[in-house]
Tab-separated table of C-alpha atoms in Angstrom:
chain	number	residue	atom	x	y	z
A	1	UNK	CA	10.691	-38.523	-3.677
A	2	UNK	CA	11.554	-35.900	-1.103
A	3	UNK	CA	14.848	-36.170	0.466
A	4	UNK	CA	14.736	-37.059	4.188
A	5	UNK	CA	18.316	-36.393	5.227
A	6	UNK	CA	19.174	-33.607	7.639
A	7	UNK	CA	22.048	-31.322	6.899
A	8	UNK	CA	24.470	-30.649	9.828
A	9	UNK	CA	25.251	-26.855	10.115
A	10	UNK	CA	28.781	-27.652	9.009
A	11	UNK	CA	27.521	-29.195	5.864
A	12	UNK	CA	25.717	-26.056	4.970
A	13	UNK	CA	28.746	-23.582	5.342
A	14	UNK	CA	30.214	-24.349	1.992
A	15	UNK	CA	30.791	-21.287	-0.229
A	16	UNK	CA	29.267	-22.730	-3.280
A	17	UNK	CA	26.534	-25.287	-3.987
A	18	UNK	CA	27.427	-28.620	-5.610
A	19	UNK	CA	25.112	-27.759	-8.499
A	20	UNK	CA	23.813	-24.221	-8.872
A	21	UNK	CA	19.961	-24.008	-9.350
A	22	UNK	CA	18.512	-22.354	-12.327
A	23	UNK	CA	16.767	-19.969	-9.826
A	24	UNK	CA	20.086	-18.583	-8.553
A	25	UNK	CA	19.925	-14.868	-8.332
A	26	UNK	CA	16.505	-14.700	-9.983
A	27	UNK	CA	13.534	-12.593	-8.915
A	28	UNK	CA	10.453	-14.656	-7.713
A	29	UNK	CA	7.487	-12.662	-9.073
A	30	UNK	CA	4.889	-15.225	-10.171
A	31	UNK	CA	4.183	-18.944	-10.045
A	32	UNK	CA	4.094	-18.805	-13.858
A	33	UNK	CA	7.863	-18.803	-13.871
A	34	UNK	CA	8.266	-22.161	-12.171
A	35	UNK	CA	9.085	-25.567	-13.932
A	36	UNK	CA	8.135	-28.850	-12.491
A	37	UNK	CA	11.866	-29.596	-12.125
A	38	UNK	CA	12.304	-26.481	-10.190
A	39	UNK	CA	9.446	-27.292	-7.801
A	40	UNK	CA	11.114	-30.718	-7.263
A	41	UNK	CA	14.433	-29.032	-6.302
A	42	UNK	CA	12.690	-26.466	-4.009
A	43	UNK	CA	10.767	-29.269	-2.156
A	44	UNK	CA	13.794	-31.399	-1.806
A	45	UNK	CA	15.714	-28.447	-0.212
A	46	UNK	CA	12.738	-27.770	1.950
A	47	UNK	CA	12.657	-31.301	3.324
A	48	UNK	CA	16.355	-30.889	4.241
A	49	UNK	CA	15.622	-27.502	5.878
A	50	UNK	CA	12.816	-29.099	7.868
A	51	UNK	CA	14.963	-31.888	9.092
A	52	UNK	CA	17.857	-29.583	9.981
A	53	UNK	CA	15.595	-27.312	11.971
A	54	UNK	CA	14.056	-30.342	13.833
A	55	UNK	CA	17.472	-31.731	14.690
A	56	UNK	CA	19.864	-28.680	15.024
A	57	UNK	CA	17.421	-25.585	15.177
A	58	UNK	CA	19.668	-23.526	12.847
A	59	UNK	CA	22.749	-23.457	10.686
A	60	UNK	CA	25.141	-20.855	9.184
A	61	UNK	CA	24.421	-21.302	5.440
A	62	UNK	CA	23.646	-17.618	4.982
A	63	UNK	CA	25.931	-16.191	7.553
A	64	UNK	CA	26.902	-12.696	6.558
A	65	UNK	CA	24.008	-12.288	4.172
A	66	UNK	CA	21.299	-9.786	4.798
A	67	UNK	CA	17.517	-9.843	3.913
A	68	UNK	CA	15.918	-6.555	3.110
A	69	UNK	CA	12.221	-6.934	4.375
A	70	UNK	CA	9.809	-4.240	2.804
A	71	UNK	CA	6.296	-4.536	3.825
A	72	UNK	CA	3.834	-1.887	2.721
A	73	UNK	CA	0.866	-3.997	3.831
A	74	UNK	CA	0.120	-5.756	7.126
A	75	UNK	CA	1.403	-9.224	7.565
A	76	UNK	CA	1.932	-11.858	10.319
A	77	UNK	CA	2.865	-15.149	8.736
A	78	UNK	CA	4.740	-14.061	5.651
A	79	UNK	CA	6.601	-11.369	7.592
A	80	UNK	CA	7.607	-13.444	10.469
A	81	UNK	CA	8.449	-16.611	8.528
A	82	UNK	CA	10.783	-14.812	6.098
A	83	UNK	CA	12.506	-13.182	9.179
A	84	UNK	CA	12.723	-16.535	10.984
A	85	UNK	CA	13.910	-18.408	7.875
A	86	UNK	CA	16.837	-15.856	7.374
A	87	UNK	CA	17.756	-15.990	11.021
A	88	UNK	CA	17.602	-19.801	11.268
A	89	UNK	CA	20.095	-19.790	8.177
A	90	UNK	CA	22.370	-17.633	10.130
A	91	UNK	CA	21.690	-14.396	8.196
A	92	UNK	CA	20.340	-11.024	9.304
A	93	UNK	CA	17.221	-8.892	8.431
A	94	UNK	CA	16.926	-5.191	7.810
A	95	UNK	CA	13.241	-4.145	7.990
A	96	UNK	CA	11.481	-1.267	6.362
A	97	UNK	CA	7.954	-0.559	7.393
A	98	UNK	CA	5.670	1.979	5.549
A	99	UNK	CA	4.720	3.828	8.687
A	100	UNK	CA	8.262	4.472	9.841
A	101	UNK	CA	9.931	5.067	6.399
A	102	UNK	CA	10.322	7.937	3.980
A	103	UNK	CA	7.359	6.618	2.059
A	104	UNK	CA	5.416	8.783	4.469
A	105	UNK	CA	7.257	11.776	3.011
A	106	UNK	CA	6.405	10.917	-0.513
A	107	UNK	CA	9.184	8.560	-1.696
A	108	UNK	CA	8.464	6.399	-4.536
A	109	UNK	CA	8.527	2.458	-4.445
A	110	UNK	CA	11.269	2.488	-6.953
A	111	UNK	CA	13.433	4.788	-4.869
A	112	UNK	CA	12.743	2.932	-1.673
A	113	UNK	CA	13.763	-0.468	-3.501
A	114	UNK	CA	16.966	1.155	-4.912
A	115	UNK	CA	17.971	2.373	-1.461
A	116	UNK	CA	17.264	-1.012	0.143
A	117	UNK	CA	19.309	-2.943	-2.318
A	118	UNK	CA	22.437	-0.957	-1.105
A	119	UNK	CA	22.053	-2.556	2.296
A	120	UNK	CA	21.150	-6.154	1.535
A	121	UNK	CA	21.555	-9.345	-0.512
A	122	UNK	CA	17.977	-10.091	-1.284
A	123	UNK	CA	14.739	-8.184	-0.996
A	124	UNK	CA	11.265	-9.377	0.061
A	125	UNK	CA	8.405	-7.009	-0.880
A	126	UNK	CA	4.819	-6.784	-0.013
A	127	UNK	CA	2.756	-4.004	-1.589
A	128	UNK	CA	-0.993	-3.247	-2.092
A	129	UNK	CA	-0.763	-2.726	-5.776
A	130	UNK	CA	-0.883	-5.536	-8.313
A	131	UNK	CA	2.255	-5.473	-10.501
A	132	UNK	CA	4.284	-3.599	-7.886
A	133	UNK	CA	6.793	-6.526	-7.475
A	134	UNK	CA	7.433	-6.478	-11.089
A	135	UNK	CA	7.883	-2.716	-11.197
A	136	UNK	CA	10.316	-2.932	-8.267
A	137	UNK	CA	12.318	-5.825	-9.766
A	138	UNK	CA	13.073	-3.673	-12.782
A	139	UNK	CA	15.177	-1.251	-10.564
A	140	UNK	CA	17.202	-3.766	-8.471
A	141	UNK	CA	20.164	-6.000	-9.304
A	142	UNK	CA	19.382	-8.032	-6.193
A	143	UNK	CA	16.936	-10.911	-6.138
A	144	UNK	CA	13.456	-9.719	-5.225
A	145	UNK	CA	10.586	-11.952	-3.840
A	146	UNK	CA	7.031	-10.925	-4.274
A	147	UNK	CA	5.422	-11.529	-0.874
A	148	UNK	CA	2.053	-10.336	-2.154
A	149	UNK	CA	1.052	-7.635	-4.639
A	150	UNK	CA	-2.492	-6.537	-3.702
A	151	UNK	CA	-4.935	-9.005	-5.369
A	152	UNK	CA	-2.156	-10.135	-7.787
A	153	UNK	CA	-0.110	-13.053	-6.722
A	154	UNK	CA	1.674	-14.598	-3.585
A	155	UNK	CA	4.095	-17.120	-5.143
A	156	UNK	CA	5.742	-18.380	-1.962
A	157	UNK	CA	2.352	-19.070	-0.376
A	158	UNK	CA	1.446	-21.278	-3.381
A	159	UNK	CA	4.722	-23.061	-2.885
A	160	UNK	CA	4.008	-23.773	0.718
A	161	UNK	CA	0.475	-24.889	-0.135
A	162	UNK	CA	1.684	-27.409	-2.574
A	163	UNK	CA	4.523	-28.601	-0.116
A	164	UNK	CA	1.738	-29.041	2.425
A	165	UNK	CA	-0.428	-30.990	0.266
A	166	UNK	CA	2.579	-33.317	-0.521
A	167	UNK	CA	3.359	-33.783	3.089
A	168	UNK	CA	-0.170	-34.322	4.266
A	169	UNK	CA	-1.193	-36.645	1.441
A	170	UNK	CA	1.886	-37.995	-0.266
A	171	UNK	CA	1.081	-36.782	-3.634
A	172	UNK	CA	-0.483	-33.936	-5.458
A	173	UNK	CA	-1.556	-35.903	-8.689
A	174	UNK	CA	-4.961	-37.232	-8.937
A	175	UNK	CA	-6.499	-34.917	-6.239
A	176	UNK	CA	-9.790	-32.833	-6.282
A	177	UNK	CA	-8.762	-29.469	-4.853
A	178	UNK	CA	-11.624	-27.187	-3.718
A	179	UNK	CA	-11.076	-23.575	-3.111
A	180	UNK	CA	-13.661	-21.686	-1.006
A	181	UNK	CA	-14.525	-18.011	-0.222
A	182	UNK	CA	-13.295	-14.806	-1.659
A	183	UNK	CA	-11.693	-16.108	-4.854
A	184	UNK	CA	-11.829	-12.689	-6.598
A	185	UNK	CA	-9.602	-10.948	-4.216
A	186	UNK	CA	-7.575	-13.763	-2.890
A	187	UNK	CA	-4.029	-13.674	-4.367
A	188	UNK	CA	-3.224	-16.978	-2.536
A	189	UNK	CA	-5.891	-18.835	-4.681
A	190	UNK	CA	-4.911	-17.005	-7.833
A	191	UNK	CA	-1.227	-18.225	-7.323
A	192	UNK	CA	-2.227	-21.766	-6.196
A	193	UNK	CA	-4.625	-22.396	-9.088
A	194	UNK	CA	-1.827	-21.504	-11.557
A	195	UNK	CA	0.811	-23.470	-9.846
A	196	UNK	CA	-1.438	-26.578	-9.656
A	197	UNK	CA	-1.616	-26.783	-13.488
A	198	UNK	CA	1.931	-28.492	-13.290
A	199	UNK	CA	0.042	-31.411	-11.802
A	200	UNK	CA	-2.848	-33.685	-12.678
A	201	UNK	CA	-5.596	-32.282	-10.611
A	202	UNK	CA	-9.237	-31.216	-10.566
A	203	UNK	CA	-9.887	-27.710	-9.462
A	204	UNK	CA	-13.301	-26.635	-7.927
A	205	UNK	CA	-14.189	-23.234	-6.947
A	206	UNK	CA	-16.865	-22.391	-4.332
A	207	UNK	CA	-17.839	-18.714	-3.929
A	208	UNK	CA	-20.670	-16.251	-4.142
A	209	UNK	CA	-21.033	-15.065	-7.879
A	210	UNK	CA	-19.718	-11.650	-6.887
A	211	UNK	CA	-16.436	-13.256	-5.535
A	212	UNK	CA	-15.759	-15.795	-8.215
A	213	UNK	CA	-12.361	-16.749	-9.566
A	214	UNK	CA	-11.061	-14.136	-12.044
A	215	UNK	CA	-11.428	-14.917	-15.714
A	216	UNK	CA	-7.730	-14.637	-16.442
A	217	UNK	CA	-6.959	-17.333	-13.827
A	218	UNK	CA	-9.565	-19.609	-15.076
A	219	UNK	CA	-8.413	-19.099	-18.750
A	220	UNK	CA	-4.686	-19.903	-17.621
A	221	UNK	CA	-5.948	-23.118	-15.950
A	222	UNK	CA	-8.042	-24.052	-19.072
A	223	UNK	CA	-5.374	-23.431	-21.492
A	224	UNK	CA	-3.244	-26.027	-19.688
A	225	UNK	CA	-5.913	-28.772	-19.773
A	226	UNK	CA	-6.830	-28.817	-16.115
A	227	UNK	CA	-10.535	-29.591	-15.386
A	228	UNK	CA	-12.204	-26.928	-13.316
A	229	UNK	CA	-15.713	-26.493	-12.061
A	230	UNK	CA	-17.544	-23.611	-10.125
A	231	UNK	CA	-20.246	-23.757	-7.538
A	232	UNK	CA	-21.905	-21.582	-5.180
A	233	UNK	CA	-22.509	-24.214	-2.583
A	234	UNK	CA	-20.067	-26.639	-0.862
A	235	UNK	CA	-22.634	-29.387	-0.403
A	236	UNK	CA	-22.291	-31.087	-3.663
A	237	UNK	CA	-18.493	-31.150	-4.048
A	238	UNK	CA	-17.500	-31.538	-0.391
A	239	UNK	CA	-17.810	-35.468	-0.336
A	240	UNK	CA	-15.432	-35.601	-3.489
A	241	UNK	CA	-12.843	-33.128	-2.210
A	242	UNK	CA	-9.293	-34.319	-1.168
A	243	UNK	CA	-7.958	-30.772	-0.206
A	244	UNK	CA	-10.299	-28.113	1.071
A	245	UNK	CA	-8.620	-24.708	0.773
A	246	UNK	CA	-10.696	-22.114	2.747
A	247	UNK	CA	-10.114	-18.395	2.540
A	248	UNK	CA	-11.616	-15.513	4.409
A	249	UNK	CA	-13.800	-12.731	3.002
A	250	UNK	CA	-11.331	-9.900	2.873
A	251	UNK	CA	-13.030	-6.818	4.374
A	252	UNK	CA	-10.045	-4.567	3.380
A	253	UNK	CA	-10.753	-5.249	-0.296
A	254	UNK	CA	-14.335	-3.907	-0.220
A	255	UNK	CA	-15.348	-0.265	-0.919
A	256	UNK	CA	-18.109	-0.344	1.823
A	257	UNK	CA	-19.166	-2.234	4.835
A	258	UNK	CA	-22.511	-2.815	3.112
A	259	UNK	CA	-20.846	-4.676	0.287
A	260	UNK	CA	-18.833	-6.690	2.779
A	261	UNK	CA	-21.797	-7.558	4.932
A	262	UNK	CA	-23.659	-9.020	1.875
A	263	UNK	CA	-21.184	-11.831	1.376
A	264	UNK	CA	-19.446	-12.238	4.871
A	265	UNK	CA	-20.176	-15.527	6.662
A	266	UNK	CA	-21.193	-17.387	3.370
A	267	UNK	CA	-19.165	-20.472	4.201
A	268	UNK	CA	-18.308	-21.783	7.576
A	269	UNK	CA	-16.588	-25.058	8.256
A	270	UNK	CA	-17.634	-26.773	11.437
A	271	UNK	CA	-17.222	-30.346	12.865
A	272	UNK	CA	-20.712	-31.131	11.567
A	273	UNK	CA	-19.593	-30.021	8.001
A	274	UNK	CA	-16.714	-32.450	8.183
A	275	UNK	CA	-18.988	-35.432	8.888
A	276	UNK	CA	-19.689	-35.378	5.015
A	277	UNK	CA	-16.116	-35.205	4.140
A	278	UNK	CA	-13.515	-37.907	3.219
A	279	UNK	CA	-11.523	-39.216	6.328
A	280	UNK	CA	-8.332	-38.459	4.516
A	281	UNK	CA	-9.244	-34.944	3.391
A	282	UNK	CA	-7.028	-32.027	4.401
A	283	UNK	CA	-8.251	-28.623	5.431
A	284	UNK	CA	-5.918	-25.753	4.457
A	285	UNK	CA	-6.173	-22.005	5.094
A	286	UNK	CA	-3.605	-19.299	4.296
A	287	UNK	CA	-4.606	-17.409	7.564
A	288	UNK	CA	-5.758	-15.298	9.166
A	289	UNK	CA	-9.094	-16.849	9.537
A	290	UNK	CA	-12.171	-14.907	10.801
A	291	UNK	CA	-15.134	-17.107	11.223
A	292	UNK	CA	-14.863	-19.354	8.178
A	293	UNK	CA	-13.489	-22.374	10.175
A	294	UNK	CA	-14.817	-23.058	13.635
A	295	UNK	CA	-12.192	-23.341	16.322
A	296	UNK	CA	-13.816	-26.626	17.144
A	297	UNK	CA	-12.318	-27.969	13.850
A	298	UNK	CA	-8.765	-27.323	15.044
A	299	UNK	CA	-8.652	-30.690	16.945
A	300	UNK	CA	-9.647	-32.610	13.865
A	301	UNK	CA	-6.579	-34.471	12.344
A	302	UNK	CA	-7.686	-33.072	9.010
A	303	UNK	CA	-7.017	-29.473	10.200
A	304	UNK	CA	-3.608	-28.818	8.652
A	305	UNK	CA	-3.559	-25.104	8.479
A	306	UNK	CA	-1.121	-24.517	11.499
A	307	UNK	CA	1.165	-27.203	10.075
A	308	UNK	CA	0.855	-25.304	6.765
A	309	UNK	CA	1.927	-22.107	8.481
A	310	UNK	CA	5.038	-23.862	9.978
A	311	UNK	CA	5.939	-25.452	6.527
A	312	UNK	CA	6.068	-21.876	5.221
A	313	UNK	CA	9.272	-21.250	7.101
A	314	UNK	CA	10.935	-24.331	5.706
A	315	UNK	CA	9.935	-23.382	2.168
A	316	UNK	CA	11.210	-19.882	2.594
A	317	UNK	CA	14.362	-21.070	4.086
A	318	UNK	CA	14.886	-23.203	0.976
A	319	UNK	CA	14.067	-20.382	-1.487
A	320	UNK	CA	16.429	-17.966	0.299
A	321	UNK	CA	19.243	-20.410	0.209
A	322	UNK	CA	18.534	-21.342	-3.535
A	323	UNK	CA	18.237	-17.753	-4.572
A	324	UNK	CA	21.646	-16.881	-2.930
A	325	UNK	CA	23.479	-19.787	-4.562
A	326	UNK	CA	23.681	-21.944	-1.423
A	327	UNK	CA	21.394	-24.890	-2.373
């Protein structure tokens, strides 16, 4: 069970952890690398971080440490929550944005990463090309976290998604988890589906045929014995769903406005939709939303997406502390 104790800032100032995690000084590139034991440790530390922030606001666990933030793609939640996480742990952040860096002069990703590692203790990278995080990790001796590589993966989002399910429902095992929307381009659902194979779940995918879950993700899930089903309509599976994971249709991933218009607005959750859902069902969304969840749903206690975004900071606090050998 998750730990409920909160750590006083002075408890978190020790120079070495009581027991170093197997994730210490490791790159975080894909959810495929995690074991169930590592997830338990991450989530236990996340609980401690959550309680500490609620009680004290911050601590000095990572005082003197610097996070190198490299974002080559726009971001709100991931960018801000990593910065907030590092600052609440007493550390500092050095930021490199594509528009104001030497990337505009033609500098390669590898050179940018090698430069950044000289200034920091850990790097967080978001980049539009799938596989970019792995490429970057090969040229740095500092831990590197993949904060999204195009349509590839987004491992820290999957961690916070699973943590949110645990917090909201109390368990992950035995649940029917339904993912809806742009499953082809959605790196969040690619990572989440893979990570959920560490649990006993039933995965359901709802999307237009042109935006279905990629074959490689479905093969990964199938090889691990997790039941999965595909649908084009939400009607049949909604009453059986425990976790409804909505995603937006991603305009930036389409080649033309015409292609985007064909599928935009396929699925919209309204208060009327939720009358057919379980009373204890949870609605998640990695955000930002466009029109796939009506704002009228926000007041429904099942709407957990803003709590989900908050939990992301605690998960990232835990991960930063673990990678730097402090938890």
